[in-house]
PDB file of C-alpha atoms in Angstrom:
ATOM      1  CA  UNK A 114      27.925   5.379 -22.338  1.00 69.00           C
ATOM      2  CA  UNK A 115      29.541   2.265 -21.052  1.00 77.00           C
ATOM      3  CA  UNK A 116      30.921   1.452 -24.469  1.00 78.00           C
ATOM      4  CA  UNK A 117      32.209   5.053 -24.813  1.00 79.00           C
ATOM      5  CA  UNK A 118      33.750   4.985 -21.364  1.00 81.00           C
ATOM      6  CA  UNK A 119      35.774   1.813 -22.167  1.00 78.00           C
ATOM      7  CA  UNK A 120      36.746   3.068 -25.684  1.00 80.00           C
ATOM      8  CA  UNK A 121      34.877   0.487 -27.661  1.00 82.00           C
ATOM      9  CA  UNK A 122      31.956   2.479 -29.100  1.00 82.00           C
ATOM     10  CA  UNK A 123      33.430   2.024 -32.534  1.00 82.00           C
ATOM     11  CA  UNK A 124      32.705  -1.702 -32.429  1.00 83.00           C
ATOM     12  CA  UNK A 125      28.896  -0.854 -32.754  1.00 85.00           C
ATOM     13  CA  UNK A 126      29.404   1.769 -35.436  1.00 88.00           C
ATOM     14  CA  UNK A 127      31.181  -0.458 -37.991  1.00 90.00           C
ATOM     15  CA  UNK A 128      31.627  -4.156 -38.443  1.00 92.00           C
ATOM     16  CA  UNK A 129      34.977  -5.804 -37.639  1.00 91.00           C
ATOM     17  CA  UNK A 130      37.366  -5.600 -40.534  1.00 92.00           C
ATOM     18  CA  UNK A 131      38.188  -8.760 -42.345  1.00 93.00           C
ATOM     19  CA  UNK A 132      41.635  -8.606 -41.201  1.00 96.00           C
ATOM     20  CA  UNK A 133      40.724  -8.019 -37.432  1.00 94.00           C
ATOM     21  CA  UNK A 134      43.294  -9.101 -34.996  1.00 95.00           C
ATOM     22  CA  UNK A 135      42.722 -11.940 -32.471  1.00 96.00           C
ATOM     23  CA  UNK A 136      42.443  -9.365 -29.699  1.00 94.00           C
ATOM     24  CA  UNK A 137      39.749  -7.411 -31.737  1.00 92.00           C
ATOM     25  CA  UNK A 138      37.750 -10.649 -32.242  1.00 94.00           C
ATOM     26  CA  UNK A 139      38.039 -11.609 -28.588  1.00 95.00           C
ATOM     27  CA  UNK A 140      36.954  -8.212 -27.514  1.00 92.00           C
ATOM     28  CA  UNK A 141      34.011  -8.444 -29.785  1.00 94.00           C
ATOM     29  CA  UNK A 142      32.998 -11.832 -28.534  1.00 95.00           C
ATOM     30  CA  UNK A 143      33.121 -10.588 -24.910  1.00 93.00           C
ATOM     31  CA  UNK A 144      30.934  -7.644 -25.734  1.00 92.00           C
ATOM     32  CA  UNK A 145      28.374  -9.835 -27.544  1.00 94.00           C
ATOM     33  CA  UNK A 146      28.235 -12.059 -24.415  1.00 94.00           C
ATOM     34  CA  UNK A 147      27.812  -9.092 -22.146  1.00 92.00           C
ATOM     35  CA  UNK A 148      25.084  -7.531 -24.224  1.00 93.00           C
ATOM     36  CA  UNK A 149      23.219 -10.809 -24.465  1.00 94.00           C
ATOM     37  CA  UNK A 150      23.479 -11.211 -20.657  1.00 94.00           C
ATOM     38  CA  UNK A 151      21.901  -7.875 -20.071  1.00 93.00           C
ATOM     39  CA  UNK A 152      18.844  -8.333 -22.448  1.00 94.00           C
ATOM     40  CA  UNK A 153      15.468  -9.406 -21.238  1.00 92.00           C
ATOM     41  CA  UNK A 154      14.436 -12.887 -22.407  1.00 91.00           C
ATOM     42  CA  UNK A 155      11.742 -11.682 -24.778  1.00 89.00           C
ATOM     43  CA  UNK A 156      14.219  -9.382 -26.448  1.00 91.00           C
ATOM     44  CA  UNK A 157      16.905 -12.166 -26.867  1.00 93.00           C
ATOM     45  CA  UNK A 158      14.284 -14.101 -28.932  1.00 91.00           C
ATOM     46  CA  UNK A 159      14.324 -11.264 -31.492  1.00 90.00           C
ATOM     47  CA  UNK A 160      18.072 -10.857 -31.913  1.00 93.00           C
ATOM     48  CA  UNK A 161      19.209 -14.439 -31.364  1.00 92.00           C
ATOM     49  CA  UNK A 162      21.857 -15.580 -33.909  1.00 92.00           C
ATOM     50  CA  UNK A 163      23.727 -12.267 -33.932  1.00 94.00           C
ATOM     51  CA  UNK A 164      27.448 -13.165 -33.529  1.00 92.00           C
ATOM     52  CA  UNK A 165      29.075  -9.768 -33.626  1.00 95.00           C
ATOM     53  CA  UNK A 166      28.642  -6.782 -31.511  1.00 94.00           C
ATOM     54  CA  UNK A 167      27.864  -4.688 -34.643  1.00 95.00           C
ATOM     55  CA  UNK A 168      25.177  -7.128 -35.811  1.00 96.00           C
ATOM     56  CA  UNK A 169      23.706  -7.503 -32.267  1.00 95.00           C
ATOM     57  CA  UNK A 170      23.539  -3.770 -31.689  1.00 93.00           C
ATOM     58  CA  UNK A 171      21.853  -3.172 -35.000  1.00 93.00           C
ATOM     59  CA  UNK A 172      19.288  -5.864 -34.577  1.00 94.00           C
ATOM     60  CA  UNK A 173      18.375  -4.433 -31.242  1.00 92.00           C
ATOM     61  CA  UNK A 174      18.127  -0.888 -32.679  1.00 88.00           C
ATOM     62  CA  UNK A 175      16.033  -2.149 -35.551  1.00 89.00           C
ATOM     63  CA  UNK A 176      13.678  -3.967 -33.127  1.00 88.00           C
ATOM     64  CA  UNK A 177      13.054  -0.775 -31.180  1.00 82.00           C
ATOM     65  CA  UNK A 178      12.769   1.384 -34.334  1.00 82.00           C
ATOM     66  CA  UNK A 179      10.294  -0.969 -35.787  1.00 84.00           C
ATOM     67  CA  UNK A 180       7.949  -0.444 -32.752  1.00 83.00           C
ATOM     68  CA  UNK A 181       8.428   3.337 -32.769  1.00 88.00           C
ATOM     69  CA  UNK A 182       5.044   4.247 -34.491  1.00 89.00           C
ATOM     70  CA  UNK A 183       3.085   1.931 -32.325  1.00 90.00           C
ATOM     71  CA  UNK A 184       4.802   3.248 -29.183  1.00 90.00           C
ATOM     72  CA  UNK A 185       4.187   6.810 -30.366  1.00 95.00           C
ATOM     73  CA  UNK A 186       0.483   6.169 -30.785  1.00 95.00           C
ATOM     74  CA  UNK A 187       0.225   4.602 -27.328  1.00 95.00           C
ATOM     75  CA  UNK A 188       2.249   7.275 -25.449  1.00 96.00           C
ATOM     76  CA  UNK A 189       0.688  10.162 -27.252  1.00 97.00           C
ATOM     77  CA  UNK A 190      -2.833   8.763 -26.520  1.00 97.00           C
ATOM     78  CA  UNK A 191      -1.900   8.355 -22.834  1.00 97.00           C
ATOM     79  CA  UNK A 192      -0.385  11.762 -22.795  1.00 97.00           C
ATOM     80  CA  UNK A 193      -3.327  13.444 -24.392  1.00 96.00           C
ATOM     81  CA  UNK A 194      -5.867  11.657 -22.064  1.00 97.00           C
ATOM     82  CA  UNK A 195      -4.069  11.964 -18.808  1.00 97.00           C
ATOM     83  CA  UNK A 196      -6.214  13.728 -16.179  1.00 96.00           C
ATOM     84  CA  UNK A 197      -5.375  14.425 -12.614  1.00 95.00           C
ATOM     85  CA  UNK A 198      -8.609  12.814 -11.125  1.00 94.00           C
ATOM     86  CA  UNK A 199      -7.750  11.647  -7.606  1.00 94.00           C
ATOM     87  CA  UNK A 200      -3.939  11.883  -8.109  1.00 95.00           C
ATOM     88  CA  UNK A 201      -2.005  14.497  -6.079  1.00 94.00           C
ATOM     89  CA  UNK A 202      -0.561  17.325  -8.321  1.00 91.00           C
ATOM     90  CA  UNK A 203       2.930  15.962  -7.767  1.00 92.00           C
ATOM     91  CA  UNK A 204       1.952  12.508  -9.012  1.00 96.00           C
ATOM     92  CA  UNK A 205       0.027  13.861 -11.834  1.00 94.00           C
ATOM     93  CA  UNK A 206       3.031  15.972 -12.827  1.00 93.00           C
ATOM     94  CA  UNK A 207       5.360  12.982 -12.484  1.00 95.00           C
ATOM     95  CA  UNK A 208       3.246  10.759 -14.770  1.00 97.00           C
ATOM     96  CA  UNK A 209       3.050  13.557 -17.291  1.00 95.00           C
ATOM     97  CA  UNK A 210       6.838  13.995 -17.235  1.00 95.00           C
ATOM     98  CA  UNK A 211       7.334  10.203 -17.681  1.00 96.00           C
ATOM     99  CA  UNK A 212       5.030  10.169 -20.728  1.00 97.00           C
ATOM    100  CA  UNK A 213       6.846  13.226 -22.280  1.00 96.00           C
ATOM    101  CA  UNK A 214      10.260  11.501 -21.510  1.00 95.00           C
ATOM    102  CA  UNK A 215       8.887   8.359 -23.363  1.00 94.00           C
ATOM    103  CA  UNK A 216       7.851  10.386 -26.357  1.00 96.00           C
ATOM    104  CA  UNK A 217      11.217  12.245 -26.443  1.00 94.00           C
ATOM    105  CA  UNK A 218      12.863   8.882 -26.366  1.00 88.00           C
ATOM    106  CA  UNK A 219      11.254   7.979 -29.653  1.00 89.00           C
ATOM    107  CA  UNK A 220      12.077  11.321 -31.206  1.00 89.00           C
ATOM    108  CA  UNK A 221       8.620  12.975 -30.607  1.00 95.00           C
ATOM    109  CA  UNK A 222       9.658  15.579 -28.090  1.00 95.00           C
ATOM    110  CA  UNK A 223       6.854  17.621 -26.547  1.00 95.00           C
ATOM    111  CA  UNK A 224       7.334  21.331 -26.494  1.00 94.00           C
ATOM    112  CA  UNK A 225       7.334  23.261 -23.184  1.00 92.00           C
ATOM    113  CA  UNK A 226       4.150  25.114 -24.348  1.00 90.00           C
ATOM    114  CA  UNK A 227       2.428  21.849 -25.114  1.00 94.00           C
ATOM    115  CA  UNK A 228       3.414  20.346 -21.830  1.00 94.00           C
ATOM    116  CA  UNK A 229       2.190  23.300 -19.781  1.00 91.00           C
ATOM    117  CA  UNK A 230      -1.070  23.471 -21.837  1.00 90.00           C
ATOM    118  CA  UNK A 231      -1.768  19.757 -21.497  1.00 93.00           C
ATOM    119  CA  UNK A 232      -0.998  19.916 -17.703  1.00 91.00           C
ATOM    120  CA  UNK A 233      -3.393  22.684 -17.214  1.00 90.00           C
ATOM    121  CA  UNK A 234      -5.931  20.934 -19.391  1.00 89.00           C
ATOM    122  CA  UNK A 235      -5.889  17.745 -17.208  1.00 93.00           C
ATOM    123  CA  UNK A 236      -5.862  19.294 -13.691  1.00 91.00           C
ATOM    124  CA  UNK A 237      -8.902  18.672 -11.589  1.00 88.00           C
ATOM    125  CA  UNK A 238     -11.956  20.920 -11.566  1.00 85.00           C
ATOM    126  CA  UNK A 239     -11.134  21.923  -8.007  1.00 85.00           C
ATOM    127  CA  UNK A 240      -8.199  23.843  -9.396  1.00 79.00           C
ATOM    128  CA  UNK A 241     -10.110  25.735 -12.061  1.00 79.00           C
ATOM    129  CA  UNK A 242      -9.133  29.124 -10.590  1.00 75.00           C
ATOM    130  CA  UNK A 243      -5.409  28.224 -11.040  1.00 76.00           C
ATOM    131  CA  UNK A 244      -6.022  26.818 -14.525  1.00 71.00           C
ATOM    132  CA  UNK A 245      -7.762  30.030 -15.655  1.00 76.00           C
ATOM    133  CA  UNK A 246      -5.185  32.414 -14.038  1.00 72.00           C
ATOM    134  CA  UNK A 247      -2.110  30.530 -15.289  1.00 74.00           C
ATOM    135  CA  UNK A 248      -3.701  29.644 -18.678  1.00 71.00           C
ATOM    136  CA  UNK A 249      -4.369  33.311 -19.337  1.00 73.00           C
ATOM    137  CA  UNK A 250      -0.728  34.293 -18.645  1.00 72.00           C
ATOM    138  CA  UNK A 251       1.063  35.735 -21.580  1.00 71.00           C
ATOM    139  CA  UNK A 252       3.496  34.207 -22.353  1.00 78.00           C
ATOM    140  CA  UNK A 253       2.394  30.848 -20.877  1.00 74.00           C
ATOM    141  CA  UNK A 254       4.666  30.120 -17.968  1.00 75.00           C
ATOM    142  CA  UNK A 255       7.026  27.005 -18.127  1.00 79.00           C
ATOM    143  CA  UNK A 256       5.858  23.680 -16.870  1.00 80.00           C
ATOM    144  CA  UNK A 257       7.970  23.850 -13.683  1.00 83.00           C
ATOM    145  CA  UNK A 258       6.585  27.220 -12.800  1.00 76.00           C
ATOM    146  CA  UNK A 259       3.012  26.030 -13.262  1.00 75.00           C
ATOM    147  CA  UNK A 260       3.621  22.817 -11.332  1.00 70.00           C
ATOM    148  CA  UNK A 261       5.131  24.803  -8.482  1.00 73.00           C
ATOM    149  CA  UNK A 262       2.069  26.953  -8.045  1.00 67.00           C
TER     150      UNK A 262
END
């Protein structure tokens, strides 16, 4: 969004042309320095050597895409095994939403029905009555409705 806001998003979409002006090369160098300065040290180790914004951006993207399968397995396992236990309903719902947001970030969005079903599956036994009543509702209510009850 920052790159779009300042009108320089095209610089990550295509490499600088061979006949780039001095201004374009200087802008690219500033963006490279800015991006490097915002990266965590452990990520810098994976992209060091990139000298253009285009190259740096694509190395970062490739790094995260390479970890997508492992991240999916980890997040999906946490999502499927999350139980309320001693958590408040609000904290349980918050954690579930964080996991679903993480899954969506790696292009494995969770459907509303799955989210609601998983939420009901993991709530504590003390809330069995609510689980049965809401779980038998046709159609299944949206997550926010179930959470609010």
